[in-house]
Coordinates of C-alpha atoms (C1' of nucleotides) in Angstrom, one line a residue:
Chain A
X719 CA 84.4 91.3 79.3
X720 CA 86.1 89.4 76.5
X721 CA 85.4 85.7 78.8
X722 CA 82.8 85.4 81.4
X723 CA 82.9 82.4 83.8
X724 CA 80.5 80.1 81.5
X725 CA 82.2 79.1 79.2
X726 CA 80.3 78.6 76.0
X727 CA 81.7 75.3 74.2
X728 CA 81.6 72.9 76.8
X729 CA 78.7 72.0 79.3
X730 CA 81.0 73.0 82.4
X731 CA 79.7 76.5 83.9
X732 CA 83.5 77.4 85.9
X733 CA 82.0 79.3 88.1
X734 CA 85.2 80.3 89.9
X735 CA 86.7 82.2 86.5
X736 CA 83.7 84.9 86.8
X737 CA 85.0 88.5 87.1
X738 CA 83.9 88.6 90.5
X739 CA 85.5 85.5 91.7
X740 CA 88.9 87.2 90.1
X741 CA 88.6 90.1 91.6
X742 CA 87.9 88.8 95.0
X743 CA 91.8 87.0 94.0
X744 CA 93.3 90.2 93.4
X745 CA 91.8 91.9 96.4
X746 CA 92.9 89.3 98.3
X747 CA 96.6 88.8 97.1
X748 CA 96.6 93.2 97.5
X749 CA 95.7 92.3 101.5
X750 CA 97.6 89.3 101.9
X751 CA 100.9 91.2 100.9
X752 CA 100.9 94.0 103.1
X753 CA 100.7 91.0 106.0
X754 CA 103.1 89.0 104.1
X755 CA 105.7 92.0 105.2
X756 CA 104.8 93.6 107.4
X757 CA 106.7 91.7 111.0
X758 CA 109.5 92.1 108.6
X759 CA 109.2 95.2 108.1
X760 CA 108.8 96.3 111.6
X761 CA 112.0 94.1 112.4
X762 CA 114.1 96.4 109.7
X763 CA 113.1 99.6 110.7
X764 CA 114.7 99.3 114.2
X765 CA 117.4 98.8 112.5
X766 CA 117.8 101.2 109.7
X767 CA 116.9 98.7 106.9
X768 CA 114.4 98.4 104.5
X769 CA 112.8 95.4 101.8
X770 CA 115.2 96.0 99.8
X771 CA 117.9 94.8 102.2
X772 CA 115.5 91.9 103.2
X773 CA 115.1 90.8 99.8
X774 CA 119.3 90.6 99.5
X775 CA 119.7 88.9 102.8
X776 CA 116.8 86.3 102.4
X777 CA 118.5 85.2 98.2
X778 CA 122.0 85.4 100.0
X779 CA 121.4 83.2 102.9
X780 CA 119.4 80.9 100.1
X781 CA 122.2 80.8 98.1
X782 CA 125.1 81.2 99.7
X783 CA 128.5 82.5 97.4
X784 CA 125.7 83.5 94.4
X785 CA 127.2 86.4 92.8
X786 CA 125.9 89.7 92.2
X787 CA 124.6 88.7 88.6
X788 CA 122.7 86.0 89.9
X789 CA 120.8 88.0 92.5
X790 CA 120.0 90.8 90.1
X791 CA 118.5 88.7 88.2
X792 CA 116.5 87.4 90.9
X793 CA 115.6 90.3 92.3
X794 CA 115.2 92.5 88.9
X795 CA 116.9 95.7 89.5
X796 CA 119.7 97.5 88.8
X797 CA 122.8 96.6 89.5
X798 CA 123.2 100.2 91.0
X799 CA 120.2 99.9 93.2
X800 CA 121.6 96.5 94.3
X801 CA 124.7 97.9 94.7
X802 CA 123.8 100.6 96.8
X803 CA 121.8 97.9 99.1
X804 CA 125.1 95.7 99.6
X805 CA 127.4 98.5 100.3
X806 CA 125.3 98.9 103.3
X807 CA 125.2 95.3 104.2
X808 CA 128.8 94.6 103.9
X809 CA 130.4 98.0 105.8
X810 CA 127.7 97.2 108.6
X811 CA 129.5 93.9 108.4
X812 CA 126.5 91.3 107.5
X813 CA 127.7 90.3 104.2
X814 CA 130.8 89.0 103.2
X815 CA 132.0 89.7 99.3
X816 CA 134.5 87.0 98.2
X817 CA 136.4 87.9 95.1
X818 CA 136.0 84.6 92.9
X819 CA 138.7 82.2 92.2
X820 CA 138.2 81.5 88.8
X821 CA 136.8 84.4 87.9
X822 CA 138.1 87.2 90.0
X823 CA 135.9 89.7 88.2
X824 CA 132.7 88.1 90.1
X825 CA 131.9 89.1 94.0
X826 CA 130.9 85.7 95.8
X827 CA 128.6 86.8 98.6
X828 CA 127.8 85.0 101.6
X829 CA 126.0 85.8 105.5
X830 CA 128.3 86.5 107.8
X831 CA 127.0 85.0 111.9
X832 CA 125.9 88.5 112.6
X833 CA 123.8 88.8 108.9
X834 CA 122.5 85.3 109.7
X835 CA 121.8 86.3 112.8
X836 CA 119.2 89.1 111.1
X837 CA 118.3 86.6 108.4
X838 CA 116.8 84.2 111.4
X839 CA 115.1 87.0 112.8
X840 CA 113.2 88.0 110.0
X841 CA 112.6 84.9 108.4
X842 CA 111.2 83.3 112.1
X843 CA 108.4 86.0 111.7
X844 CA 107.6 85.4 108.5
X845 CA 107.5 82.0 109.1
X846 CA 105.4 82.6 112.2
X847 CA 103.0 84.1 109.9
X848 CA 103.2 81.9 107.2
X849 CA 102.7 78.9 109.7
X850 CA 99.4 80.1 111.1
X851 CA 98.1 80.8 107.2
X852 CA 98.9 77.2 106.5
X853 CA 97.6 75.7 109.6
X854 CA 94.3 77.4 109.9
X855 CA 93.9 76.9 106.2
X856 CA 94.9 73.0 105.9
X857 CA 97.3 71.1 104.1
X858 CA 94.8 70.7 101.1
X859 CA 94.8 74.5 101.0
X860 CA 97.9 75.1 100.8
X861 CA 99.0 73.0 97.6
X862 CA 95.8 75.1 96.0
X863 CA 97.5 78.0 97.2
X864 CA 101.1 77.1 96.0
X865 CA 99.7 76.0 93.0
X866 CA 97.7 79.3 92.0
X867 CA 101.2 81.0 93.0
X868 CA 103.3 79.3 90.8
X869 CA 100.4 79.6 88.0
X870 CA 100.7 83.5 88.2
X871 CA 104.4 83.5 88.2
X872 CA 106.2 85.3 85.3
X873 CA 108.3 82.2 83.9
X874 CA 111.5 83.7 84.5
X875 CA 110.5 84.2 88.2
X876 CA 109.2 80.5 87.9
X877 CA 112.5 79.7 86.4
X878 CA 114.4 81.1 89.5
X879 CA 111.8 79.8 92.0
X880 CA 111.8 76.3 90.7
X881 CA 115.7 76.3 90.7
X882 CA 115.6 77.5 94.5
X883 CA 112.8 74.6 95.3
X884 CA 114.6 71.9 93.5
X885 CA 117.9 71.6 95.2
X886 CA 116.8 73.5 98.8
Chain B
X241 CA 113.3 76.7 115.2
X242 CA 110.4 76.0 118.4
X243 CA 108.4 74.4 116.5
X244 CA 108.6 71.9 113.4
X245 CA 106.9 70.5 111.3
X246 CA 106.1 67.2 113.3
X247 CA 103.6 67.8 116.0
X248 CA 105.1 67.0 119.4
X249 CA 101.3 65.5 121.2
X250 CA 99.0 64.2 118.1
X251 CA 100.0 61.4 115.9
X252 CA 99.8 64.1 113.0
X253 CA 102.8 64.6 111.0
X254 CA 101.9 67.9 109.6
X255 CA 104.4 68.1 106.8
X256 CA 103.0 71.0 105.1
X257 CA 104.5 73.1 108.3
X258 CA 107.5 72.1 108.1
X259 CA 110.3 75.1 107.7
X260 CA 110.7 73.7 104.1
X261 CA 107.5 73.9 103.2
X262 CA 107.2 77.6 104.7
X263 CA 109.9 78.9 103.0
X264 CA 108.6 77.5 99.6
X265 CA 105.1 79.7 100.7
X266 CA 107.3 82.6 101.5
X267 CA 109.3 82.7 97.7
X268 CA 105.9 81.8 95.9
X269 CA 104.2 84.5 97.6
X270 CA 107.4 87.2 96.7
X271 CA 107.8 85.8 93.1
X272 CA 104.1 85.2 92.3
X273 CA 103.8 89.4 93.3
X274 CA 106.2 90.2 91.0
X275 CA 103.8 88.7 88.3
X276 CA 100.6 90.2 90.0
X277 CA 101.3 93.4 89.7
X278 CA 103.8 93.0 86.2
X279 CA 100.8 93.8 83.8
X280 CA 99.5 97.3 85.4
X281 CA 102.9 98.5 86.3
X282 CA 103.8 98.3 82.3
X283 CA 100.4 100.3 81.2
X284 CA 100.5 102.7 83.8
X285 CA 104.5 103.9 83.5
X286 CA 103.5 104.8 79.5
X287 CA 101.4 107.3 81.4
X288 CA 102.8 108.6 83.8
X289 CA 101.1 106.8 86.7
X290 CA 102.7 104.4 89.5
X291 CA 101.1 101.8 91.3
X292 CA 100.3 104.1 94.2
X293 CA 97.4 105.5 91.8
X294 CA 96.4 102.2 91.0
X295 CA 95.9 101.5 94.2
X296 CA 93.7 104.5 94.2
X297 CA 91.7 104.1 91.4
X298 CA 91.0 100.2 92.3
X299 CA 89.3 100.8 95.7
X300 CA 87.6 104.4 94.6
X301 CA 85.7 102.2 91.7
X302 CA 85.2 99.6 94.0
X303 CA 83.7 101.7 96.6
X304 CA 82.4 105.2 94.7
X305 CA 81.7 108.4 96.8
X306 CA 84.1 106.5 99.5
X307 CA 85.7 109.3 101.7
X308 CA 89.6 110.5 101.9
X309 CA 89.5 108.9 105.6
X310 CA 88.2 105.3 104.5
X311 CA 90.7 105.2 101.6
X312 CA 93.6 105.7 103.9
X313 CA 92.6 103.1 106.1
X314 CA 92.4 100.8 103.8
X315 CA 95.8 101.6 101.8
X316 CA 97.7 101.9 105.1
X317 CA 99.4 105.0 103.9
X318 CA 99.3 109.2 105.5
X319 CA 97.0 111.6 104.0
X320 CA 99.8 113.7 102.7
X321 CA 101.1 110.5 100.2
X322 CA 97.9 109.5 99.2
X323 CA 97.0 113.5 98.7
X324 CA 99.6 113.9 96.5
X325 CA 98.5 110.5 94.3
X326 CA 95.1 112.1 94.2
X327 CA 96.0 115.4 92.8
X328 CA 97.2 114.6 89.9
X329 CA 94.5 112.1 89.2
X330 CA 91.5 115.3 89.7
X331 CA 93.9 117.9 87.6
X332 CA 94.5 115.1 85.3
X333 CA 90.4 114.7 85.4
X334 CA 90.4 110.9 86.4
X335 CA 88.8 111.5 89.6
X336 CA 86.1 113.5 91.0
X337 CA 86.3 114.8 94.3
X338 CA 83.0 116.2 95.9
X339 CA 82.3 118.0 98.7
X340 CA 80.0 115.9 101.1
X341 CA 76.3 117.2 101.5
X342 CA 75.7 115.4 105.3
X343 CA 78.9 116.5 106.5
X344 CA 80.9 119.4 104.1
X345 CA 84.4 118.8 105.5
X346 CA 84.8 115.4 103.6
X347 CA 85.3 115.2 100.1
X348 CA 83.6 112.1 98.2
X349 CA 85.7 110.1 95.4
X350 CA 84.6 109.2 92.4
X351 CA 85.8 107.9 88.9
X352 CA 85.3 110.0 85.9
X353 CA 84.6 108.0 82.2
X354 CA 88.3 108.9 81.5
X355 CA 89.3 107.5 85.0
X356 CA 86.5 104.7 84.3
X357 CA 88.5 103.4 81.0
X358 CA 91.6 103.6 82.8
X359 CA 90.6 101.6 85.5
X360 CA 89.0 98.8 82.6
X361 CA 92.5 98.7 81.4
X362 CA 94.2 97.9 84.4
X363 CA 91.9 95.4 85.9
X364 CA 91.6 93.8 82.3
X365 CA 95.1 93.1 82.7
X366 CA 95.1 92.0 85.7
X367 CA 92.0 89.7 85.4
X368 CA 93.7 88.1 82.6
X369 CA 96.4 87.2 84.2
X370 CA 95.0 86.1 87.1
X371 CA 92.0 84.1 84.9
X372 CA 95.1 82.1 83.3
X373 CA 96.5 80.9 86.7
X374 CA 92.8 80.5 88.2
X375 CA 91.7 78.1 85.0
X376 CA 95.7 76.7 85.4
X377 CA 94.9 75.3 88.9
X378 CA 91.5 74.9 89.2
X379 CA 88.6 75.5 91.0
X380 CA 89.8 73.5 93.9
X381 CA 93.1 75.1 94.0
X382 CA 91.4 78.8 93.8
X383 CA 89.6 77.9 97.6
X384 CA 92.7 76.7 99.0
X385 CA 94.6 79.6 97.8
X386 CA 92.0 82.1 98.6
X387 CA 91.6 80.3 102.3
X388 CA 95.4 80.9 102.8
X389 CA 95.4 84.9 101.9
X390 CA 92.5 85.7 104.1
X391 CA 94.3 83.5 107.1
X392 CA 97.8 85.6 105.7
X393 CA 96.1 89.3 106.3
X394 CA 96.2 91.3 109.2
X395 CA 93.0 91.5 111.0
X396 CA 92.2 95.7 109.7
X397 CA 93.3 93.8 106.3
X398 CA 90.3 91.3 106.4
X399 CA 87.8 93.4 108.1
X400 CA 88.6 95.4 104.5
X401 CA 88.4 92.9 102.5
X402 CA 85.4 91.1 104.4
X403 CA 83.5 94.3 103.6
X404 CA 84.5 94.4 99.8
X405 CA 83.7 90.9 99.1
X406 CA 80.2 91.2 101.2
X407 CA 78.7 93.7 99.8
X408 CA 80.3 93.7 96.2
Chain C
dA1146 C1' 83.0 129.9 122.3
dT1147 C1' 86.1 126.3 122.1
dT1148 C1' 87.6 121.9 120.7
dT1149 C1' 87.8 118.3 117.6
dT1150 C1' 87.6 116.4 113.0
dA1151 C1' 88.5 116.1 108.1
dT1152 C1' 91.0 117.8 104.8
dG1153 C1' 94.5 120.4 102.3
dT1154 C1' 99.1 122.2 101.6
dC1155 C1' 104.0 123.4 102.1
dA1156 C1' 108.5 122.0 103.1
dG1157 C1' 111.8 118.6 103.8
dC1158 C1' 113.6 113.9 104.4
dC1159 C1' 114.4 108.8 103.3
dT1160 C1' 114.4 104.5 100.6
dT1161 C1' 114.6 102.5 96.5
dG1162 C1' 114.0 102.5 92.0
dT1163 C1' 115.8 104.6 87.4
dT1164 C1' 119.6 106.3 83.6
dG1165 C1' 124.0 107.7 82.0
dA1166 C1' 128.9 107.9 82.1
dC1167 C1' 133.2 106.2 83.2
dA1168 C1' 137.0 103.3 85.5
dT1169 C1' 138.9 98.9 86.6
dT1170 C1' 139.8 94.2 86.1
dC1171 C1' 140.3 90.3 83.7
dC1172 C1' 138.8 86.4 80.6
dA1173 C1' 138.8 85.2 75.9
dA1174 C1' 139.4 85.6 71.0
dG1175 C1' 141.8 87.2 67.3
Chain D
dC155 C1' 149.9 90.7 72.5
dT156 C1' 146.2 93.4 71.8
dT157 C1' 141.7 94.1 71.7
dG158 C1' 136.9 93.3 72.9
dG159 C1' 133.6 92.2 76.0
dA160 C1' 132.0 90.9 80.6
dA161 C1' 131.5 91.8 85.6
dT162 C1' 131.8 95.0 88.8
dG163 C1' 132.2 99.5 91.1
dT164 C1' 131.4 104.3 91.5
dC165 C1' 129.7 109.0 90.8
dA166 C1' 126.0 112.0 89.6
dA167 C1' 121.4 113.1 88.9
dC168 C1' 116.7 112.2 89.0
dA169 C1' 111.8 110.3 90.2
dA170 C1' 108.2 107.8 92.7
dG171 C1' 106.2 107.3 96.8
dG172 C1' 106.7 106.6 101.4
dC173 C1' 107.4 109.5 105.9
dT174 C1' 107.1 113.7 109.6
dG175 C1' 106.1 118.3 111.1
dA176 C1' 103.8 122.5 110.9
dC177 C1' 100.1 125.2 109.7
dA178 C1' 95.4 126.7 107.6
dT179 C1' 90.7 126.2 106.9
dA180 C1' 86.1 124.8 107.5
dA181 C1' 82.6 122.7 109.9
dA182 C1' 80.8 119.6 113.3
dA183 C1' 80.4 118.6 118.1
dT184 C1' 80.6 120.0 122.8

DNA sequence: ATTTTATGTCAGCCTTGTTGACATTCCAAG
DNA sequence: CTTGGAATGTCAACAAGGCTGACATAAAAT
């Protein structure tokens, strides 16, 4: 309403900012997500799981020994709704909570062989996925696509996704 | 893991395929979501609304008079969920639900003004946001990241969205 | 006349988010 | 040393939004 896609100061027409062309981006990211999870998905209902416990695993095994600040911040929930998720993960024996050493009030938590051994599973099929986007799509497509990502990121999530980029 | 990122028979390297660059794809795609749908979720929860009736009022204004039946194969959910989303959104007068003229058992959907403005101020959002990373990356960016979503989506998923973007 | 289709509705369950309240532990500052 | 605050855990209650199952209705299709 407020913008169209010609811009009216410069010669350029940016024909790609019309309210069709960003629709067609939102329609498409609504699509693309439901694939995005969905072989996880089927993998954690077999086993009693849901996202929620995918999200933990996936930051956990990315970060091995964060603590449970860390990963709420990541994730951006409450520390009961996390906590709930853990409790699970660590009585069904896939994640190990280390009390810290220099600060024993903080939980250090790491995969154990049988939680890494869920974290491959999942992540091979998202990969799987993911692998077939970028090939059929082509290397020049997928900077494009990283780049529109990153661009849409609120810049505390850009904050935590460049940290896990940088050193990983 | 049976694959990497070096092809085994070509001379290509492929380095966009490697498990690095996958998993860099896989966060971008979770944290750029999180910023997707950031701007609706805050509008609707001041009234009451989730983004299950988002969902609802995006694809009835997209398609008007569309049938109960397409709507849930397009949002992937049972009748019984998305019955529940669109009751409140008829006794709260945002949608119209009329009783079909060809064939009386299905009901057609339709946006009321009052659902009409809602649905202005959602996608507002949501355009703007997405405008910003679109202009961010550029136009060339935009085709490599729209190339990658539709090559991301299960095949119902595209047929969907193929229809959308065809027609629309 | 019977079956199937499209829809609605009621009841109940699960996951995963929320808030509020309170206990514990322990570092750090006064 | 005592107090305050930070990190965590736990309990209770609640809500959104998924799910299944069962059943009713109306109308099209056979």
């Amino acid at each position: 309403m407020a913008e169209s896609g010609s811009s009216a100061g410069g010669g350029e027409t940016l024909l790609f900012l019309t309210d069709d062309q960003l629709r067609k981006g939102i329609e498409a990211m609504f699509f693309a997500y439901r694939g995005f999870t969905a072989d996880p998905d089927r993998i954690l209902e077999d086993k009693g799981y849901g996202r929620a416990h995918h999200r933990a695993i996936h930051f956990i095994n990315r970060s091995p020994g964060t603590t449970v600040n860390n990963l709420l911040s990541i994730l951006g929930v409450t520390k009961q709704s996390l906590n709930r998720v853990l409790r699970t993960l660590i009585d069904d024996g896939l994640v190990r909570s280390d009390v810290g050493t220099r600060d024993k009030r903080e939980r250090h938590l790491y995969l154990t062989e049988t939680g890494e051994v869920l974290e491959r599973e999942l992540s091979n099929a998202q990969r799987k996925r993911m692998r077939a986007a970028f090939r059929q799509a082509g290397p020049e497509a997928v900077v494009g696509f990283r780049q529109v990502l990153e661009a849409m990121m609120d810049s505390d999530m850009r904050r935590h996704y460049a940290k896990l980029t940088e050193t990983g």
